[in-house]
Amino acid sequence: MPATLKGPGLFLAQFAGDAAPFDTFDNICRWAAGLGYKGVQIPTWDRRLFDLARAAESQAYCDEVAGTAAAHGLVVTELSTHLQGQLVAVNPAYDEAFDAFAPEAVRGRPAERQAWAVEQVRLAARASRRLGLAASVSFTGALLWPFAYPWPQRPAGLVEAGFAELARRWRPILDAYDENGCDLAFELHPGEDVFDGDSFEQFLDAAGGHRRLAINYDPSHFLLQGLDYLGFIDIYHARIRAFHAKDAEFNPTGRQGFYSGLRPWLGRAARFRSLGDGQVDFGGVFSRLAQHGYGSWAVLEWECCLKHPEDGAREGARFIADHIIRVTERAFDDFAGSAPDAARNDRLLGIDRG
């Protein structure tokens, strides 16, 4: 059945900082509410805003967090463990680069870092239950990403082994989410082993079709891969449990295509843009999600190499609000309808039941 999306929501990760109003959960909620947001998605790694370990253990603390949001007319939409989820699976090629996501004590120690990450994501399951949340959002991490392009030729069985190992690491975590009544929605993102529909299916199959394995839908990543992001909703809507409203643009030239010449964001043919400034057909996105019964949150994830983030946040709240479709409860042509009449139907169809 069609459903009306909730929103606008705001992912706080790109806005948290050391100066007011971005330095505490209370301050940033007051700021977000002033822009018209109705919900906030919390980055659980940022201690300035949220204490994940405490939230997992203390109902009183979770009630305090929810109460702080409510005092500004907001609710918590989801908890995010993107950075911790990234560390559940790290190819050795990225060990040093991803160490920055982990606390100092486990840097340079891949096994200890992974154990820390797994525990973090598990804590988020318990914290989500205490906050009454139906879904959490994360990354899968990556073992296969260095082999995304098939050169050199991949050894036989490499991809299957990679997804089998990824599933082995995530299945106990997904079980923990099931125990806490919460879905784990992965953002399909280049740099992760699960980055499009096909790779999601391979992961889902390797994980035995786990019922808590879900999708955090973000059309920007699909536009930058040349993927049909509206058709994706038609195929995978049953697994979509969260939605990041993020925009992007792809402007190929005689010098650059999707890979963009290894240039930084400003000089890339494929780049993220502030909501409404890119090429994503959000009219189509909101329509498809509503049509397929997605009734959860539309959350702005702001990323742009040009626009100031505060301007993007202000414009994004109105953009999402304007795109949410309040679904109808009746057919537009009900005025021309008539009461059910089985005998008349038979006559119209030429059926003689005598």
C-alpha positions in Angstrom: 0.0 0.0 0.0 1.2 3.5 -0.7 2.6 5.4 2.3 3.5 9.0 3.2 7.1 9.5 4.1 8.2 11.1 7.3 10.5 14.2 7.2 12.4 16.1 6.8 15.2 14.5 8.8 18.9 15.5 9.1 22.0 13.4 9.4 24.1 15.2 11.9 27.5 13.8 11.0 28.5 16.5 8.5 27.5 19.3 10.9 28.9 18.3 14.3 31.7 20.6 15.5 33.4 22.1 18.4 31.7 25.5 18.2 28.0 26.3 19.0 25.4 25.4 17.8 27.1 22.2 16.6 28.9 21.2 19.7 26.2 19.4 21.8 23.2 17.4 21.1 20.9 20.0 22.7 22.4 22.8 20.7 22.4 21.1 17.3 18.8 19.9 17.9 17.8 23.5 18.5 19.5 24.6 15.4 18.0 21.8 13.2 14.5 22.4 14.5 14.9 26.1 13.7 15.4 25.1 10.0 12.3 23.0 9.9 13.6 19.5 10.5 11.4 17.0 12.3 14.0 14.3 13.0 17.7 13.8 13.4 19.9 10.8 12.6 22.7 10.4 15.1 26.4 9.5 14.2 27.2 7.2 17.1 30.9 7.7 16.9 30.8 11.4 17.8 31.0 11.7 21.6 30.1 15.4 21.4 26.6 14.3 20.5 26.1 10.8 21.8 27.6 8.2 24.2 27.0 4.9 22.5 28.2 2.6 25.3 26.0 4.4 27.8 23.0 4.3 25.5 23.3 0.6 25.1 23.2 0.1 28.9 21.1 2.9 30.2 17.4 3.4 29.5 17.5 6.6 31.5 20.2 8.0 29.2 18.2 7.0 26.1 15.1 8.7 27.6 17.3 11.8 28.2 18.4 11.8 24.5 14.9 11.4 23.2 13.7 14.0 25.7 16.3 16.5 24.5 15.2 16.0 20.9 11.5 16.2 21.8 12.0 19.5 23.6 12.8 20.9 20.2 10.0 19.1 18.4 12.3 16.4 17.0 12.6 12.7 17.2 15.6 10.4 16.6 15.2 8.8 13.2 18.0 6.2 13.3 21.5 5.6 14.8 24.4 5.5 12.3 27.4 3.3 12.6 28.9 4.0 9.2 32.5 4.5 10.4 32.4 1.5 12.7 30.7 -0.7 10.1 33.5 0.1 7.7 36.0 -1.5 10.1 34.1 -4.8 10.4 35.8 -5.7 7.1 39.0 -4.0 5.9 41.2 -5.2 3.0 44.9 -4.9 4.1 45.4 -2.3 1.3 43.3 0.1 3.4 44.5 -0.8 6.9 46.4 2.4 7.5 43.9 4.7 5.8 41.0 3.4 7.9 42.9 3.4 11.1 41.7 7.0 11.5 38.2 5.7 12.1 39.3 3.8 15.2 40.4 4.8 18.7 44.2 5.2 19.2 44.3 2.0 21.3 43.5 -0.3 18.4 45.2 1.5 15.5 47.8 -0.7 13.8 46.1 -3.8 15.2 43.7 -5.0 12.6 42.2 -7.9 14.6 41.7 -5.7 17.7 40.3 -2.9 15.5 37.8 -5.3 14.0 36.7 -6.6 17.4 36.2 -3.1 18.6 34.1 -2.3 15.5 31.9 -5.4 15.9 31.2 -4.5 19.5 30.3 -0.9 18.5 27.7 -2.0 15.9 26.3 -4.5 18.5 26.0 -1.7 21.0 24.0 0.3 18.5 21.5 -2.5 18.2 20.8 -2.4 22.0 20.7 1.4 22.0 18.3 1.4 19.1 16.0 -0.9 21.0 16.1 1.5 24.1 15.3 4.4 21.8 12.4 2.5 20.2 13.9 2.6 16.7 13.0 0.2 13.9 16.2 0.6 11.9 19.9 1.6 12.1 22.2 2.6 9.2 25.8 1.5 8.5 28.4 0.4 5.9 29.3 -3.3 5.2 33.1 -2.7 4.9 35.1 -4.1 2.1 37.4 -7.1 1.4 36.8 -7.2 -2.4 36.8 -3.5 -3.3 40.4 -3.5 -4.5 39.3 -6.1 -7.1 36.2 -4.2 -8.2 37.7 -3.7 -11.7 38.5 -7.1 -13.2 42.2 -6.3 -13.9 44.3 -8.2 -13.2 42.0 -11.1 -13.8 40.4 -12.2 -10.6 41.4 -15.7 -9.4 38.5 -18.2 -9.6 36.4 -18.2 -6.5 37.8 -14.9 -5.1 34.4 -13.1 -5.2 32.5 -16.0 -3.7 35.1 -16.3 -0.9 34.9 -12.5 -0.3 31.1 -12.5 0.1 31.2 -15.6 2.2 33.6 -14.0 4.6 31.7 -10.7 4.7 28.5 -12.6 5.6 30.4 -14.7 8.2 31.4 -11.5 10.0 28.0 -9.8 9.7 25.6 -12.7 10.5 26.1 -12.7 14.3 25.7 -8.9 14.2 22.5 -9.2 12.2 21.3 -11.8 14.7 21.9 -9.3 17.5 19.8 -6.8 15.6 17.1 -9.4 15.3 17.2 -10.0 19.0 16.7 -6.2 19.5 13.8 -5.9 17.0 15.8 -3.7 14.6 16.8 -3.8 11.0 20.3 -3.0 9.9 20.2 -0.9 6.7 23.4 -0.7 4.7 24.2 2.2 2.5 25.2 0.9 -0.9 28.3 2.9 -1.5 31.4 2.6 -3.7 34.3 1.6 -1.4 32.1 -1.0 0.2 31.7 -4.6 -1.1 28.0 -3.9 -1.3 27.6 -0.9 -3.7 24.8 -1.8 -6.1 21.9 -4.2 -6.5 23.9 -7.1 -7.7 26.4 -7.0 -5.0 23.6 -6.6 -2.4 22.0 -9.8 -3.7 25.3 -11.6 -3.5 25.7 -10.5 0.1 22.1 -11.3 1.0 22.5 -14.8 -0.5 25.7 -15.4 1.4 24.0 -14.2 4.6 21.1 -16.7 4.1 18.6 -14.0 3.2 18.7 -12.7 6.8 15.5 -10.9 7.5 17.3 -7.9 9.2 19.6 -7.3 6.3 18.2 -4.1 4.7 19.1 -1.1 2.5 19.7 2.5 3.3 18.7 3.9 -0.1 20.8 6.8 -1.4 20.3 7.6 -5.1 23.4 9.8 -5.4 25.7 6.8 -5.3 23.7 5.1 -8.1 23.6 8.2 -10.3 27.4 8.3 -10.1 27.6 4.6 -11.2 25.1 5.0 -14.1 22.6 2.8 -12.4 18.8 3.2 -12.8 18.1 4.5 -9.3 14.3 4.5 -9.8 14.2 1.0 -11.2 16.3 0.0 -8.1 13.3 1.0 -5.9 11.0 -1.1 -8.0 13.2 -4.1 -7.5 14.4 -3.8 -3.9 11.7 -1.8 -2.2 10.9 -4.6 0.2 14.4 -4.3 1.7 14.6 -0.5 1.9 14.4 0.6 5.5 16.1 4.0 5.4 16.6 6.8 2.9 19.3 9.4 2.5 18.2 12.3 0.4 21.5 13.2 -1.2 22.2 14.8 -4.6 24.9 14.3 -7.2 25.9 15.2 -10.8 27.8 13.5 -13.6 29.2 15.8 -16.3 31.5 13.7 -18.4 34.1 15.5 -20.6 36.7 14.5 -23.1 39.1 14.0 -20.2 36.9 12.5 -17.4 34.2 9.8 -16.9 33.0 8.1 -13.8 36.5 7.7 -12.3 37.1 11.4 -12.7 40.9 11.2 -13.2 41.6 10.7 -9.5 40.9 14.4 -9.0 39.6 15.9 -5.8 35.9 16.5 -5.5 35.8 20.0 -6.9 37.5 18.9 -10.1 35.5 15.7 -10.6 33.1 15.0 -13.4 31.2 12.7 -10.9 30.6 14.6 -7.6 28.1 15.1 -4.9 26.0 18.3 -4.8 23.7 20.0 -2.3 20.2 18.8 -2.4 18.4 20.3 -5.4 21.6 21.4 -7.1 22.4 18.0 -8.8 20.8 15.7 -11.3 18.8 13.2 -9.2 15.2 13.1 -10.1 13.8 13.4 -6.6 10.2 13.8 -7.9 10.6 10.3 -9.2 12.4 9.1 -6.1 9.7 10.3 -3.7 7.0 9.0 -5.9 8.4 5.5 -6.2 9.1 5.3 -2.5 5.6 6.4 -1.6 4.1 4.1 -4.3 5.9 1.1 -2.8 4.8 1.8 0.8 8.0 3.3 2.2 6.6 5.2 5.3 9.8 5.9 7.2 12.2 8.9 7.1 13.6 11.0 4.4 16.9 12.2 5.9 19.2 14.8 4.3 22.8 13.6 4.1 24.5 16.8 3.0 27.7 16.6 0.9 28.8 19.3 -1.5 32.1 20.6 -2.7 30.7 24.1 -3.5 27.8 25.2 -1.2 28.2 26.1 2.5 26.8 23.4 4.7 24.5 25.7 6.6 22.9 26.9 3.4 22.6 23.3 2.2 20.9 22.3 5.5 18.4 25.2 5.3 17.5 24.6 1.7 17.4 20.8 2.2 14.7 21.0 4.9 12.4 22.8 2.6 13.3 20.7 -0.4 12.4 17.4 1.4 9.2 18.9 2.9 8.1 20.0 -0.6 8.8 16.6 -2.1 7.0 14.5 0.5 3.8 13.2 -1.1 0.7 12.9 1.2 -0.8 9.8 -0.3 -4.5 9.8 -1.1 -7.0 7.7 0.7 -9.4 7.5 -2.3 -9.3 7.2 -6.0 -9.4 10.4 -8.0 -12.4 9.1 -10.1 -14.5 7.9 -7.1 -17.0 10.6 -8.0 -17.9 8.6 -11.1 -18.0 5.2 -9.4 -21.0 3.0 -8.4 -21.8 0.6 -5.7 -20.7 -3.1 -6.2 -23.2 -5.1 -8.1 -22.3 -8.7 -9.1 -25.3 -9.2 -11.4 -24.4 -6.0 -13.3 -20.8 -7.2 -13.7 -22.1 -10.4 -15.2 -24.3 -8.6 -17.6 -21.4 -6.3 -18.7 -19.2 -9.3 -19.2 -21.8 -11.3 -21.0 -21.9 -14.1 -18.3 -25.0 -16.1 -18.1 -25.1 -18.0 -14.8 -28.6 -19.4 -15.4 
